[in-house]
Amino acid sequence: NSPTSRPTNPPTDHPSNREFKQPSAYFNYDPSSKYGPDNWGEVKSDRFWNRYERLITSLDNKCESGNRQSPRNLCRTSDECLEFHQPRPRKGMYDLDNHRTTKARPDAYIFPNKLRLSYKERTGRDYDKKWPEPPGVDFARNGSTGPDVQDLLNIDLKVKSEHRLCDKQYDAEMQQFYLHHKGSIEAISILIEANSRHNGHFQRLLDFFQEKFDKDERQCRRRQRRARAVLGSDSQNKEKSRLRGSNADEIKEDDFEEDDTEEGRSESIYEKIFGKFISLVERRTADSWRWDPLEPGNIWRTIHFWAYSGSMTEPPCFESVKWRVMDVPMRISDS
């Protein structure tokens, strides 16, 4: 057959020139991006909030059509405060440490735009058992029926702050979301100011996320090593496999991590003894100290706040969220 005089199909772009297709729930904060705030109305829900059985607020995207959107710049106002007492915290049974007396631990998530702690939702059966009891808050004007204390659902940490006080934007913001017994969301915003003061209570939270990051990174590296071994692309893994007289797909995870030297064994014994000692200390101190997201002094430094009815501050921007923005920021070190 004679060749055609011109290509029968248009040329295919090189993969590096193609734009990566983001998931439907993806968004960012770049004003010039097609995924930026001006286009948040097109973002689909990531269905995170759909998992809460008692949440009856409409989860439709309101980023463009809503009329009570958050965040806001809050300052002096002549509006009357209708709440008759400050939020009253309940410590709950959760802790960040993994010692024997820990009843439950929140789940940690690391997202591109925030860090998140997620607590298990209690349904009717869990309320009867009162287990596990998360931190909670007794809000004023929360209705005449149902539990007085509303359970904490999750905590988001964002840099920089989304809410502002009298035009001032703070270094970060801790947003705590509670599930009202009527099915709506109550939110507390704690603004964060970085200065020279060390905040040990907040540091424990950052350490918890660091532990999560380190664990995920180790798992990722193990999977990469295993994949290289199976694919036979790593010459070192091939050599180890040959010396053991086994196939590449029989290599175990421990083959790459064990330190069989005398120094390695000594260090392993030392770590076990030290770990038992730390565990003993933790058991004796756990009853008197647990990480508390409502801890007065380091986390909550005031009982006063601005309150307004708004929305979530990111897609799907659903409304009927009652915000309370504390008027005194948390202080942390700037290092």
CSV table of C-alpha atoms in Angstrom, one decimal, residues 32-308:
chain,number,residue,atom,x,y,z
A,32,SER,CA,-6.3,33.0,38.9
A,33,SER,CA,-7.0,29.3,38.9
A,34,LYS,CA,-10.1,27.7,37.4
A,35,TYR,CA,-10.3,25.8,40.7
A,36,GLY,CA,-10.1,29.1,42.7
A,37,PRO,CA,-12.7,30.8,44.9
A,38,ASP,CA,-14.6,32.4,41.9
A,39,ASN,CA,-15.3,28.8,40.7
A,40,TRP,CA,-16.1,27.1,44.0
A,41,GLY,CA,-19.7,26.9,43.0
A,42,GLU,CA,-18.9,24.1,40.6
A,43,VAL,CA,-17.0,22.0,43.1
A,44,LYS,CA,-18.6,18.7,44.1
A,45,SER,CA,-18.7,17.5,47.6
A,46,ASP,CA,-16.0,15.1,48.8
A,47,ARG,CA,-18.8,13.5,50.9
A,48,PHE,CA,-16.9,13.9,54.2
A,49,TRP,CA,-19.9,15.4,55.9
A,50,ASN,CA,-22.3,12.8,54.4
A,51,ARG,CA,-21.1,10.2,56.8
A,52,TYR,CA,-22.7,11.8,59.8
A,53,GLU,CA,-26.0,10.2,60.3
A,54,ARG,CA,-27.5,12.9,62.5
A,55,LEU,CA,-26.5,15.8,60.3
A,56,ILE,CA,-29.7,17.0,58.6
A,57,THR,CA,-28.4,20.3,57.2
A,58,SER,CA,-28.6,20.6,53.5
A,59,LEU,CA,-25.2,19.8,52.0
A,60,ASP,CA,-25.8,21.5,48.6
A,61,ASN,CA,-23.1,23.7,47.3
A,62,LYS,CA,-23.9,27.3,48.4
A,63,CYS,CA,-20.5,28.9,47.5
A,64,GLU,CA,-22.2,31.1,44.8
A,65,SER,CA,-25.9,31.1,45.7
A,66,GLY,CA,-25.7,31.4,49.5
A,67,ASN,CA,-26.5,34.6,51.4
A,68,ARG,CA,-24.9,33.8,54.7
A,69,GLN,CA,-21.4,32.9,53.7
A,70,SER,CA,-18.3,32.6,55.9
A,71,PRO,CA,-15.6,33.7,56.8
A,72,ARG,CA,-16.2,37.2,58.0
A,73,ASN,CA,-14.3,40.2,59.2
A,74,LEU,CA,-15.8,40.8,62.7
A,75,CYS,CA,-15.4,44.0,64.7
A,76,ARG,CA,-17.5,46.2,67.0
A,77,THR,CA,-21.2,45.9,66.8
A,78,SER,CA,-24.3,47.2,68.5
A,79,ASP,CA,-26.2,43.9,68.0
A,80,GLU,CA,-27.6,42.3,71.2
A,81,CYS,CA,-26.0,39.1,72.4
A,82,LEU,CA,-28.7,36.6,72.9
A,83,GLU,CA,-26.7,33.9,74.6
A,84,PHE,CA,-27.0,33.8,78.4
A,85,HIS,CA,-23.9,31.8,79.3
A,86,GLN,CA,-20.4,31.0,77.9
A,87,PRO,CA,-19.7,27.7,76.1
A,88,ARG,CA,-19.2,25.1,78.8
A,89,PRO,CA,-16.6,22.5,77.8
A,90,ARG,CA,-16.6,18.7,78.5
A,91,LYS,CA,-13.2,17.0,78.4
A,92,GLY,CA,-14.4,13.6,77.1
A,93,MET,CA,-12.5,10.3,77.0
A,94,TYR,CA,-10.3,10.8,73.9
A,95,ASP,CA,-6.5,11.3,74.0
A,96,LEU,CA,-3.7,11.6,71.5
A,97,ASP,CA,-1.3,9.3,73.4
A,98,ASN,CA,-1.4,5.6,72.7
A,99,HIS,CA,-1.0,4.2,76.3
A,100,ARG,CA,-3.0,1.5,77.9
A,101,THR,CA,-5.4,3.9,79.7
A,102,THR,CA,-6.4,5.6,76.4
A,103,LYS,CA,-10.1,5.0,75.7
A,104,ALA,CA,-10.1,6.3,72.2
A,105,ARG,CA,-8.0,8.4,69.8
A,106,PRO,CA,-9.2,10.7,67.0
A,107,ASP,CA,-8.2,10.1,63.4
A,108,ALA,CA,-5.6,12.4,61.9
A,109,TYR,CA,-5.7,13.6,58.3
A,110,ILE,CA,-3.2,15.7,56.4
A,111,PHE,CA,-4.8,17.7,53.5
A,112,PRO,CA,-3.1,20.2,51.2
A,113,ASN,CA,-5.0,23.1,52.9
A,114,LYS,CA,-5.5,21.9,56.5
A,115,LEU,CA,-4.8,19.4,59.2
A,116,ARG,CA,-7.8,17.6,60.6
A,117,LEU,CA,-8.7,15.6,63.7
A,118,SER,CA,-11.9,13.5,63.3
A,119,TYR,CA,-13.9,12.1,66.2
A,120,LYS,CA,-16.4,9.2,66.0
A,121,GLU,CA,-20.0,10.3,65.8
A,122,ARG,CA,-22.1,8.9,68.6
A,123,THR,CA,-25.5,7.5,67.5
A,124,GLY,CA,-28.4,6.5,69.8
A,125,ARG,CA,-26.9,3.2,70.8
A,126,ASP,CA,-23.5,4.9,71.6
A,127,TYR,CA,-25.3,7.5,73.8
A,128,ASP,CA,-26.8,4.7,75.8
A,129,LYS,CA,-23.4,3.2,76.5
A,130,LYS,CA,-21.7,6.6,76.7
A,131,TRP,CA,-18.8,5.2,74.8
A,132,PRO,CA,-16.5,6.6,73.6
A,133,GLU,CA,-17.4,10.1,74.8
A,134,PRO,CA,-15.7,12.7,72.7
A,135,PRO,CA,-15.0,16.3,73.9
A,136,GLY,CA,-18.1,18.4,73.8
A,137,VAL,CA,-19.6,21.8,74.7
A,138,ASP,CA,-22.8,23.0,76.3
A,139,PHE,CA,-23.9,26.0,74.2
A,140,ALA,CA,-26.5,28.5,75.3
A,141,ARG,CA,-29.8,28.5,73.4
A,142,ASN,CA,-29.3,24.9,72.2
A,143,GLY,CA,-33.0,23.9,72.6
A,144,SER,CA,-35.1,22.6,75.4
A,145,THR,CA,-34.8,18.9,74.5
A,146,GLY,CA,-31.9,16.6,73.8
A,147,PRO,CA,-28.4,16.4,75.3
A,148,ASP,CA,-27.1,19.6,76.9
A,149,VAL,CA,-23.6,19.0,75.6
A,150,GLN,CA,-22.9,18.8,71.9
A,151,ASP,CA,-20.3,16.3,70.7
A,152,LEU,CA,-17.1,17.5,68.9
A,153,LEU,CA,-17.0,16.1,65.3
A,154,ASN,CA,-13.7,17.4,64.0
A,155,ILE,CA,-11.0,20.0,64.3
A,156,ASP,CA,-9.4,21.8,61.3
A,157,LEU,CA,-6.2,23.7,61.5
A,158,LYS,CA,-5.6,26.3,58.7
A,159,VAL,CA,-2.8,28.8,57.9
A,160,LYS,CA,-3.5,31.7,57.8
A,161,SER,CA,-6.7,32.5,59.6
A,162,GLU,CA,-9.9,32.8,57.6
A,163,HIS,CA,-11.8,34.9,60.0
A,164,ARG,CA,-10.4,38.4,60.8
A,165,LEU,CA,-10.9,40.7,63.8
A,166,CYS,CA,-11.2,44.3,62.9
A,167,ASP,CA,-9.3,43.7,59.6
A,168,LYS,CA,-6.5,41.8,61.4
A,169,GLN,CA,-5.6,38.4,59.9
A,170,TYR,CA,-3.9,36.0,62.3
A,171,ASP,CA,-1.2,33.5,61.7
A,172,ALA,CA,-3.5,30.4,61.9
A,173,GLU,CA,-7.0,29.3,62.9
A,174,MET,CA,-8.3,26.3,64.8
A,175,GLN,CA,-11.9,25.5,63.8
A,176,GLN,CA,-13.9,23.1,66.0
A,177,PHE,CA,-17.1,21.7,64.6
A,178,TYR,CA,-19.8,20.3,66.9
A,179,LEU,CA,-23.0,18.4,65.9
A,180,HIS,CA,-26.1,19.9,67.4
A,181,HIS,CA,-28.7,17.5,68.6
A,182,LYS,CA,-31.1,19.1,66.1
A,183,GLY,CA,-28.8,18.1,63.3
A,184,SER,CA,-27.0,21.4,62.5
A,185,ILE,CA,-23.4,22.4,63.0
A,186,GLU,CA,-22.0,24.6,65.8
A,187,ALA,CA,-18.5,25.9,65.1
A,188,ILE,CA,-15.9,27.6,67.4
A,189,SER,CA,-13.1,29.5,65.8
A,190,ILE,CA,-9.9,30.0,67.9
A,191,LEU,CA,-7.5,32.4,66.1
A,192,ILE,CA,-3.8,31.7,66.6
A,193,GLU,CA,-1.0,34.3,67.0
A,194,ALA,CA,2.6,33.2,66.7
A,195,ASN,CA,5.1,35.0,69.1
A,196,SER,CA,7.9,34.0,71.4
A,197,ARG,CA,5.7,32.0,73.9
A,198,HIS,CA,5.9,28.2,73.8
A,199,ASN,CA,2.6,26.4,74.0
A,200,GLY,CA,3.3,22.9,75.1
A,201,HIS,CA,-0.4,21.8,74.9
A,202,PHE,CA,-0.6,22.9,71.2
A,203,GLN,CA,2.8,21.4,70.5
A,204,ARG,CA,1.4,17.9,71.5
A,205,LEU,CA,-1.2,18.3,68.8
A,206,LEU,CA,1.5,19.2,66.2
A,207,ASP,CA,3.6,16.2,67.4
A,208,PHE,CA,0.5,13.9,66.8
A,209,PHE,CA,0.3,15.1,63.2
A,210,GLN,CA,4.1,14.6,62.8
A,211,GLU,CA,3.7,11.1,64.0
A,212,LYS,CA,1.0,10.5,61.4
A,213,PHE,CA,3.2,12.0,58.7
A,214,ASP,CA,6.2,9.9,59.7
A,215,LYS,CA,4.0,6.7,59.8
A,216,ASP,CA,2.5,7.4,56.3
A,217,GLU,CA,6.0,8.1,54.9
A,218,ARG,CA,7.4,4.9,56.2
A,219,GLN,CA,4.5,2.9,54.8
A,220,CYS,CA,4.9,4.6,51.4
A,221,ARG,CA,8.6,3.8,51.4
A,222,ARG,CA,7.9,0.1,52.2
A,223,ARG,CA,5.4,-0.1,49.4
A,224,GLN,CA,7.9,1.5,47.0
A,225,ARG,CA,10.6,-1.0,48.0
A,226,ARG,CA,8.2,-3.9,47.6
A,227,ALA,CA,7.1,-2.6,44.2
A,228,ARG,CA,10.7,-2.2,43.0
A,229,ALA,CA,11.5,-5.8,44.2
A,230,VAL,CA,8.5,-7.2,42.4
A,231,LEU,CA,9.2,-5.3,39.2
A,232,GLY,CA,12.9,-6.2,39.3
A,233,SER,CA,14.0,-2.6,38.7
A,234,ASP,CA,16.2,-2.3,41.8
A,235,SER,CA,19.5,-4.0,41.2
A,236,GLN,CA,20.2,-4.1,45.0
A,237,ASN,CA,17.0,-6.0,45.6
A,238,LYS,CA,17.8,-8.4,42.8
A,239,GLU,CA,21.2,-9.2,44.3
A,240,LYS,CA,19.7,-9.8,47.8
A,241,SER,CA,17.1,-12.0,46.2
A,242,ARG,CA,19.7,-14.0,44.3
A,243,LEU,CA,21.9,-14.5,47.4
A,244,ARG,CA,18.9,-15.9,49.3
A,245,GLY,CA,18.0,-18.2,46.4
A,246,SER,CA,14.5,-16.8,46.1
A,247,ASN,CA,12.5,-15.0,43.6
A,248,ALA,CA,12.0,-11.2,43.7
A,249,ASP,CA,8.3,-11.6,44.5
A,250,GLU,CA,9.2,-13.6,47.7
A,251,ILE,CA,11.1,-10.7,49.3
A,252,LYS,CA,9.5,-9.7,52.6
A,253,GLU,CA,9.2,-6.3,54.0
A,254,ASP,CA,11.5,-7.2,57.0
A,255,ASP,CA,14.4,-8.1,54.7
A,256,PHE,CA,15.1,-4.4,54.1
A,257,GLU,CA,14.6,-3.2,57.7
A,258,GLU,CA,16.2,-5.6,60.1
A,259,ASP,CA,19.6,-4.6,61.6
A,260,ASP,CA,21.2,-7.9,62.6
A,261,THR,CA,24.4,-6.4,63.8
A,262,GLU,CA,25.4,-6.4,67.5
A,263,GLU,CA,24.9,-2.7,67.7
A,264,GLY,CA,21.5,-3.0,66.1
A,265,ARG,CA,20.4,-5.7,68.6
A,266,SER,CA,21.7,-3.7,71.5
A,267,GLU,CA,19.8,-0.6,70.3
A,268,SER,CA,16.6,-2.8,69.9
A,269,ILE,CA,16.9,-4.1,73.5
A,270,TYR,CA,17.5,-0.6,74.8
A,271,GLU,CA,14.4,0.7,73.0
A,272,LYS,CA,12.3,-2.0,74.5
A,273,ILE,CA,13.4,-1.3,78.0
A,274,PHE,CA,13.0,2.4,77.5
A,275,GLY,CA,9.6,1.9,75.9
A,276,LYS,CA,8.4,-0.1,78.9
A,277,PHE,CA,9.6,2.6,81.3
A,278,ILE,CA,7.8,5.3,79.3
A,279,SER,CA,4.7,3.2,79.2
A,280,LEU,CA,4.7,2.9,83.0
A,281,VAL,CA,5.1,6.6,83.5
A,282,GLU,CA,2.3,7.3,81.0
A,283,ARG,CA,-0.1,4.9,82.8
A,284,ARG,CA,0.6,6.7,86.1
A,285,THR,CA,0.1,10.2,84.7
A,286,ALA,CA,-2.6,9.5,82.1
A,287,ASP,CA,-5.5,9.9,84.5
A,288,SER,CA,-4.3,13.4,85.5
A,289,TRP,CA,-3.4,14.6,82.0
A,290,ARG,CA,-5.0,14.1,78.6
A,291,TRP,CA,-4.8,16.3,75.6
A,292,ASP,CA,-7.8,18.5,75.6
A,293,PRO,CA,-9.0,20.7,72.6
A,294,LEU,CA,-10.9,22.8,75.1
A,295,GLU,CA,-8.1,23.3,77.6
A,296,PRO,CA,-8.4,26.7,79.3
A,297,GLY,CA,-5.3,28.9,79.4
A,298,ASN,CA,-3.4,27.4,76.4
A,299,ILE,CA,-6.3,26.8,73.9
A,300,TRP,CA,-9.3,28.7,75.2
A,301,ARG,CA,-8.0,32.0,76.6
A,302,THR,CA,-11.4,33.8,76.9
A,303,ILE,CA,-15.1,33.1,77.4
A,304,HIS,CA,-16.1,36.0,75.1
A,305,PHE,CA,-16.8,35.7,71.4
A,306,TRP,CA,-18.5,37.1,68.3
A,307,ALA,CA,-21.4,34.9,67.2
A,308,TYR,CA,-23.2,34.8,63.8
